[in-house]
Short mmCIF file of C-alpha atoms in Angstrom, two decimals:
data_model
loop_
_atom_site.label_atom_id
_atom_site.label_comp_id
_atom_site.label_asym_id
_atom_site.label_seq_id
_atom_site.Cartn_x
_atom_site.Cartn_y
_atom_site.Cartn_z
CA UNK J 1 -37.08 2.05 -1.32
CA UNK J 2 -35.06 4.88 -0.14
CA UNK J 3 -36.75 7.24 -3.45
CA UNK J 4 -40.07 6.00 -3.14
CA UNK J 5 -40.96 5.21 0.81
CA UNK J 6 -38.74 7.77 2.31
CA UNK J 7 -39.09 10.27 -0.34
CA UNK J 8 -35.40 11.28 -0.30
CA UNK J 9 -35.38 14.53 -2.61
CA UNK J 10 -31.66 13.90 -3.50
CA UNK J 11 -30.65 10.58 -4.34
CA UNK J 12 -28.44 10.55 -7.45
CA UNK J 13 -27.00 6.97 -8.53
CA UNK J 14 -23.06 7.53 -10.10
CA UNK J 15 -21.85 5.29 -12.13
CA UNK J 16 -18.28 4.55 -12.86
CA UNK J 17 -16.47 3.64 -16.08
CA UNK J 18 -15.17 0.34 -14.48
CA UNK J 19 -19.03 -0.39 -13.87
CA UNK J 20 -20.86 1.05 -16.81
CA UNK J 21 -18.18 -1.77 -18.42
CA UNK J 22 -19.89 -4.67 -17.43
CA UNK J 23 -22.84 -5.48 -19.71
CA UNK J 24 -24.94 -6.77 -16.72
CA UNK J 25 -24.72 -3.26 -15.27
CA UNK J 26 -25.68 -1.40 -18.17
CA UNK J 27 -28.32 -3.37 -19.38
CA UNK J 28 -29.85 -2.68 -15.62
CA UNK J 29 -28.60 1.20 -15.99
CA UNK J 30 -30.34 1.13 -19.61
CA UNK J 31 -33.91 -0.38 -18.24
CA UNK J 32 -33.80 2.14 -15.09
CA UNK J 33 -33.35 5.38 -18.04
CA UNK J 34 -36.11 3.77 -20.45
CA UNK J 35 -38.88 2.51 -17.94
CA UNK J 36 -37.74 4.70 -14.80
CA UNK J 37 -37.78 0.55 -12.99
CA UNK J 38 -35.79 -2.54 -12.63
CA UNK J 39 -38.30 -5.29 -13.43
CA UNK J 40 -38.03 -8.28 -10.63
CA UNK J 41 -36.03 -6.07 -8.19
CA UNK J 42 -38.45 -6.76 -5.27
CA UNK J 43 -40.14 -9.82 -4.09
CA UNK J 44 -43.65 -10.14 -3.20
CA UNK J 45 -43.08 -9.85 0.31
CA UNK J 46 -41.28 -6.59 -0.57
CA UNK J 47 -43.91 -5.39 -3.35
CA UNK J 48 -46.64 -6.00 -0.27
CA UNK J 49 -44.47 -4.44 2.65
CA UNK J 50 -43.72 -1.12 0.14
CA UNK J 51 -47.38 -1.05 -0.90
CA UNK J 52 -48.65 -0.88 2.60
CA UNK J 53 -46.01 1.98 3.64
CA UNK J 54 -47.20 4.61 0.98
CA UNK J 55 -50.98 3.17 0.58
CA UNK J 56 -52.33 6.50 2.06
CA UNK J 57 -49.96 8.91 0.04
CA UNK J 58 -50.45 7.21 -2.85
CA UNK J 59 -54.35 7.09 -3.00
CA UNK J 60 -53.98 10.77 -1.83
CA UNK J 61 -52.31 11.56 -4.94
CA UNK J 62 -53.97 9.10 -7.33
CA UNK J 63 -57.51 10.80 -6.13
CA UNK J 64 -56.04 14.24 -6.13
CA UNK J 65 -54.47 13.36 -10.15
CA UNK J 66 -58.12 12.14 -10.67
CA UNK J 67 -60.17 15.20 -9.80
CA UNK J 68 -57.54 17.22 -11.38
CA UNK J 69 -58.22 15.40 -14.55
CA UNK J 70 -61.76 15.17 -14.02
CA UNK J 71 -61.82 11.75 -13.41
CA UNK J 72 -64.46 10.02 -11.22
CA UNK J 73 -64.57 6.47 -9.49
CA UNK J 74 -61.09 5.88 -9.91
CA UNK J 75 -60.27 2.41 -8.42
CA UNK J 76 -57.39 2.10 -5.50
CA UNK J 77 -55.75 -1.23 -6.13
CA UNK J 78 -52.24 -2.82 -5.71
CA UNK J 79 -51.69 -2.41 -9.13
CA UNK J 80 -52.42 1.25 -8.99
CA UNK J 81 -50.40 1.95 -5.76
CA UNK J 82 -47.23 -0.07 -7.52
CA UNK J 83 -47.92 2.26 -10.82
CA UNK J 84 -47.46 4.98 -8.53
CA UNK J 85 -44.54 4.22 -6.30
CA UNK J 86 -42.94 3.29 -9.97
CA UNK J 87 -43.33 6.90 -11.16
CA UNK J 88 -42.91 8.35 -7.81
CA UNK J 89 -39.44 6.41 -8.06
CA UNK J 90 -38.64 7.64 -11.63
CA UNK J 91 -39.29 11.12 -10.82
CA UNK J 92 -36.96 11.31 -7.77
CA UNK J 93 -34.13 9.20 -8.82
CA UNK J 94 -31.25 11.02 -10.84
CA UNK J 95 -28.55 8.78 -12.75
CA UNK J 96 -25.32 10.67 -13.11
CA UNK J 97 -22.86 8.38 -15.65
CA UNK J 98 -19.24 8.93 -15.92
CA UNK J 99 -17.69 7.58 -18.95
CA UNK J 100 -14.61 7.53 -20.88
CA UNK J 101 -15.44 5.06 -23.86
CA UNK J 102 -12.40 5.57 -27.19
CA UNK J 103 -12.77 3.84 -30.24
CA UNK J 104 -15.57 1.52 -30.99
CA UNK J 105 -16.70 1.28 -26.94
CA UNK J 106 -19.07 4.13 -27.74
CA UNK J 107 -20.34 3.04 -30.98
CA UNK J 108 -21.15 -0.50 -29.23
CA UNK J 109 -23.04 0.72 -26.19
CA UNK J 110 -25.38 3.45 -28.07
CA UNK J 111 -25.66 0.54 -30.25
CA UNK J 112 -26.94 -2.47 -27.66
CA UNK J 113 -27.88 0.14 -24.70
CA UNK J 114 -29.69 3.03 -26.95
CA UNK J 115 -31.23 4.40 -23.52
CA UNK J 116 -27.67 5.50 -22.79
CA UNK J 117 -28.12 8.32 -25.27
CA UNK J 118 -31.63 8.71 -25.53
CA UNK J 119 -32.91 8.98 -22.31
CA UNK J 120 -30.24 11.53 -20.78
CA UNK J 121 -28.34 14.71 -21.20
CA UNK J 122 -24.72 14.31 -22.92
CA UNK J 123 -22.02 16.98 -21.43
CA UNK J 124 -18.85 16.03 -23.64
CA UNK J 125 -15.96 17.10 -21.78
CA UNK J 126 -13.35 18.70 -23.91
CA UNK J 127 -9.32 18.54 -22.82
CA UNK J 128 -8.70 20.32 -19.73
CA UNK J 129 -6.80 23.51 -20.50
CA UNK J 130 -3.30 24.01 -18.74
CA UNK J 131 -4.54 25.78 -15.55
CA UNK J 132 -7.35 22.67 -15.14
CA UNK J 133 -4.60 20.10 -15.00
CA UNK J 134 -2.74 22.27 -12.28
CA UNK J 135 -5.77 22.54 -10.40
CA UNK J 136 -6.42 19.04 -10.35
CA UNK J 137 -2.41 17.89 -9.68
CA UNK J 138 -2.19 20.37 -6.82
CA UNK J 139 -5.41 18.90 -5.43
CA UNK J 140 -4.44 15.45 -5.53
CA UNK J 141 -0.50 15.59 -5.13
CA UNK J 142 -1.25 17.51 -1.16
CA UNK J 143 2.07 18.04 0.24
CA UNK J 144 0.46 17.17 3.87
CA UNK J 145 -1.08 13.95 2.41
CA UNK J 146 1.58 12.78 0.26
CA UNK J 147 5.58 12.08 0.06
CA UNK J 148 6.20 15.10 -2.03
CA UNK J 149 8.71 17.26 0.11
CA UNK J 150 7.28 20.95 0.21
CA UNK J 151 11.00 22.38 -1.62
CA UNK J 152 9.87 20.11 -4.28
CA UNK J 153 6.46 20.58 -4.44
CA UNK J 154 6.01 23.27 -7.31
CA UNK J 155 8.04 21.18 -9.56
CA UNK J 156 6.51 18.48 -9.31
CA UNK J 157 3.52 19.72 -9.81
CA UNK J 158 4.46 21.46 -13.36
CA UNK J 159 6.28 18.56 -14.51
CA UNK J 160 3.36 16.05 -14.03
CA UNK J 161 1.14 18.89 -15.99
CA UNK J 162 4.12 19.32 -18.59
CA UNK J 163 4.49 15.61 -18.57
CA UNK J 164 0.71 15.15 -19.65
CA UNK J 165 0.31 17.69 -22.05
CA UNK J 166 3.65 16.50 -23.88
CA UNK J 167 1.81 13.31 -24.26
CA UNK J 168 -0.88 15.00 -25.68
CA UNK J 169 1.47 16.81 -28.36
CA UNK J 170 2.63 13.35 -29.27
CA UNK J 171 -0.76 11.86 -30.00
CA UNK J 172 -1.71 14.80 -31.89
CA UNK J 173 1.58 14.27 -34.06
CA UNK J 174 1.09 10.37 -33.81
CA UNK J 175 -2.47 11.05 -35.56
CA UNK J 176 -0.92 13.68 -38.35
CA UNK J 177 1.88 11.31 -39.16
CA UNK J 178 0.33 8.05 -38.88
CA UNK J 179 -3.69 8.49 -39.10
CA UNK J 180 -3.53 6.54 -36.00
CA UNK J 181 -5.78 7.41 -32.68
CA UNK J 182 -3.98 7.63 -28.88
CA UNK J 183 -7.00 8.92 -27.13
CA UNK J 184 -5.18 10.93 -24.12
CA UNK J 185 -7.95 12.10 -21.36
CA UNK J 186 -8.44 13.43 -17.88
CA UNK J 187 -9.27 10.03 -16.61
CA UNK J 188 -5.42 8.89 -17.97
CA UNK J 189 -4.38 11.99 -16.21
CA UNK J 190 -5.90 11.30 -12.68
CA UNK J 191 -4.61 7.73 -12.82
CA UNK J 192 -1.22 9.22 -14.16
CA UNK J 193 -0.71 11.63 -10.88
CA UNK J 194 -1.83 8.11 -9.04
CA UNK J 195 0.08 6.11 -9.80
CA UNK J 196 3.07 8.08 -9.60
CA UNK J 197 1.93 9.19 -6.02
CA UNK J 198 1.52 5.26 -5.20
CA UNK J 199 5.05 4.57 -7.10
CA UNK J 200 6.73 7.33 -4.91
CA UNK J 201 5.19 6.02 -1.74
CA UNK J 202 6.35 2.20 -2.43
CA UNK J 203 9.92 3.73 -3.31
CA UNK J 204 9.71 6.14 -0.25
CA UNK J 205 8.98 3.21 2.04
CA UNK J 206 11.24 0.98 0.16
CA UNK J 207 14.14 3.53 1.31
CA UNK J 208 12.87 3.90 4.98
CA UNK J 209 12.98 0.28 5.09
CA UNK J 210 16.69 0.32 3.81
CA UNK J 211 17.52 3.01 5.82
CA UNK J 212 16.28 1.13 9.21
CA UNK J 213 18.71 -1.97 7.80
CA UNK J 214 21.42 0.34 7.91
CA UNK J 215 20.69 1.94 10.66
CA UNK J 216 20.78 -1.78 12.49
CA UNK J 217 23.69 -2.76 10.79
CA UNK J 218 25.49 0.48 12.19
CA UNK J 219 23.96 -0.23 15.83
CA UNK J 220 25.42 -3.77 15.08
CA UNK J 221 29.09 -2.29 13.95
CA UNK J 222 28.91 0.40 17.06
CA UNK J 223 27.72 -2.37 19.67
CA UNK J 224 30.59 -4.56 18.15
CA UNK J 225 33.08 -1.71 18.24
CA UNK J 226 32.20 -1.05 22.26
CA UNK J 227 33.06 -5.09 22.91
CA UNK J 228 36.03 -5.17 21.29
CA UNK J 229 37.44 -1.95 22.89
CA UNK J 230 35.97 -3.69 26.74
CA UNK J 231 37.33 -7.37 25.22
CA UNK J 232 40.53 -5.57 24.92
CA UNK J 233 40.65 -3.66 28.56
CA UNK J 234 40.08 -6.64 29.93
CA UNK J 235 42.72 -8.73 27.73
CA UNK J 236 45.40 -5.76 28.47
CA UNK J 237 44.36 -6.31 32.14
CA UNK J 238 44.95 -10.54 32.51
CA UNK J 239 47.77 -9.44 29.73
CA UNK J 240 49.22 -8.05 33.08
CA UNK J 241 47.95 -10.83 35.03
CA UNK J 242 50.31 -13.28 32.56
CA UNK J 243 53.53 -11.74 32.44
CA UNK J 244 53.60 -11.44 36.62
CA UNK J 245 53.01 -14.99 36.76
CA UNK J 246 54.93 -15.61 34.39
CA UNK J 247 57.42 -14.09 35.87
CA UNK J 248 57.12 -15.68 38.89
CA UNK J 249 56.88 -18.74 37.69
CA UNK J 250 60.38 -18.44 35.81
CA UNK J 251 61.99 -17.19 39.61
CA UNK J 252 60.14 -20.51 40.63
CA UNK J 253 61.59 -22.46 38.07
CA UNK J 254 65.32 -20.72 38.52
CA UNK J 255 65.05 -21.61 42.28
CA UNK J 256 63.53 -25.33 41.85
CA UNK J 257 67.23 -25.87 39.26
CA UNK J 258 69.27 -24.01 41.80
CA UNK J 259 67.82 -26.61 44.37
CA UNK J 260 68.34 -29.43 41.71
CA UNK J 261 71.63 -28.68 41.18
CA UNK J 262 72.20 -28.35 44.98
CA UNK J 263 71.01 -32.13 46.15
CA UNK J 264 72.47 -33.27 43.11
CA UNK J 265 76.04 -32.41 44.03
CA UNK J 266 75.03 -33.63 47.93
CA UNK J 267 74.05 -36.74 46.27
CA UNK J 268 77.39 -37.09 44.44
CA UNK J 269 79.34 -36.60 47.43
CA UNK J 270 77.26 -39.41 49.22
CA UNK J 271 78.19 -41.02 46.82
CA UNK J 272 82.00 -41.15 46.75
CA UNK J 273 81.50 -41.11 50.57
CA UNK J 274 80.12 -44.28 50.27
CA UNK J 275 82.47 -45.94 47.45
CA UNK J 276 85.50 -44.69 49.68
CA UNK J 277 83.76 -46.18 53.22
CA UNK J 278 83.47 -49.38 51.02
CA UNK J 279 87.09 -49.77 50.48
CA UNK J 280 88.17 -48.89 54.02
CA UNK J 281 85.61 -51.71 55.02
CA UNK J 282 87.11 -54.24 52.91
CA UNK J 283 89.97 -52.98 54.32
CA UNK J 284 89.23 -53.52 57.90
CA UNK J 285 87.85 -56.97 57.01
CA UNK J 286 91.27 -57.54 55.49
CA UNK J 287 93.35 -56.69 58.31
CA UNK J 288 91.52 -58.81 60.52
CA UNK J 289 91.48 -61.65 58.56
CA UNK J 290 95.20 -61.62 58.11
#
């Protein structure tokens, strides 16, 4: 609707590899190249509500197309108006497809979708030469975007580039030696630099988070260290505190056996004062019994 109602000039329709894949998607992408339509995409409703929009542009046209061609009487009908938005639709719409078939991928879809290669423009895209693939790793590893440090930037950056076209050495030996394929392209390369950026981030943030745990744990150690040091002010300070009373207890105890020892040897002289009193008593009671 948005190519044939609001007569968008620019309305281009890309289509990944991970789409293009699914054979529901390409049989649609295949009938849109041959016939310039999806059959069944709109309703009735729709069909009707479309028609009326662009009824007066389209028997503008139609008529104009007629007297162009000479044509006279030229009836104005739904079925007319539909033919037109169709073509209208087909002329405006652009379908850009990105793919990176190896093997017998390619062989299978010219084969079941033949609109694929018929109906469009092939631009093969060769290896990238050696200053492509730095173009495209210093585009997507950004040392403001990503967790490249800036001293390390430049390396990395020819190392990933080294790294791929090492790989592509290897395949080209792997084919000499072995007559064997390892089809080695830019898509492998942009999903290379990802998935190293996305590996460095998870191991950058891994690290972070191990560096916060150690961080704690050092908090933990230094708020630990700071108790101890106050537990042990205030244990040097009731340490004190003992040995004072301790002391004093110990002069308490030294008088209470002084004091013991005191009433004990009263008590031992009441004692023989009271034996000796017993004998002069029986004594007395002698002397006046006699």
């Amino acid at each position: 609707m948005n190519v044939g109602v609001k007569c968008s000039e620019d309305n281009k329709l890309s289509d990944p590899d991970k789409w293009i894949g699914q054979s529901q998607v390409t049989e649609l992408i295949n009938n849109m190249l041959t016939t310039g339509f999806v059959s069944a995409l709109f309703s009735e409703d729709e069909k009707d509500a479309i028609q009326q929009n662009i009824w007066a542009e389209a028997e503008a046209r139609i008529r104009a197309e007629a007297l162009a061609s000479g044509a006279i009487n030229v009836p104005i009908n739904k079925e007319s108006v539909w033919n037109y938005f169709k073509t209208d639709c087909a002329s405006r719409l652009h379908l850009v497809l990105c793919m990176n078939p190896t093997g017998d991928t390619l062989r299978t879809r010219c084969r079941d979708f033949p609109g694929i290669t018929k109906c469009t423009t092939i631009d093969w895209y060769f290896p990238w030469p050696e200053q492509a693939l730095y173009a495209v790793a210093c585009s997507l590893i950004d040392p403001k975007f990503s967790q490249v440090p800036v001293a390390h930037w430049e390396s990395v950056v020819t190392n990933v580039v080294n790294i791929h076209r090492s790989v592509q050495m290897a395949s080209n030996e792997f084919k000499r030696q072995l007559r064997r394929i390892n089809y080695v392209t830019a898509t492998n390369y942009i999903l290379f630099i990802n998935g190293f950026l996305k590996l460095l981030d998870e191991k950058t943030n891994e690290n972070i988070s191990q560096q916060r745990r150690l961080q704690g744990g050092l908090e933990k150690l230094h708020e630990t260290a700071i108790q101890i040091e106050q537990l042990n002010v205030k244990l040097a300070v009731q340490k004190v505190i003992l040995e004072e009373k301790t002391t004093s207890c110990e002069s308490l105890m030294n008088e209470i056996n002084e004091s013991t020892e005191v009433a004990t040897a009263k008590k031992t002289q009441a004692q023989e004062k009271s034996v000796e009193l017993g004998k002069q008593a029986k004594i007395i009671v002698a002397e006046k019994a006699s």
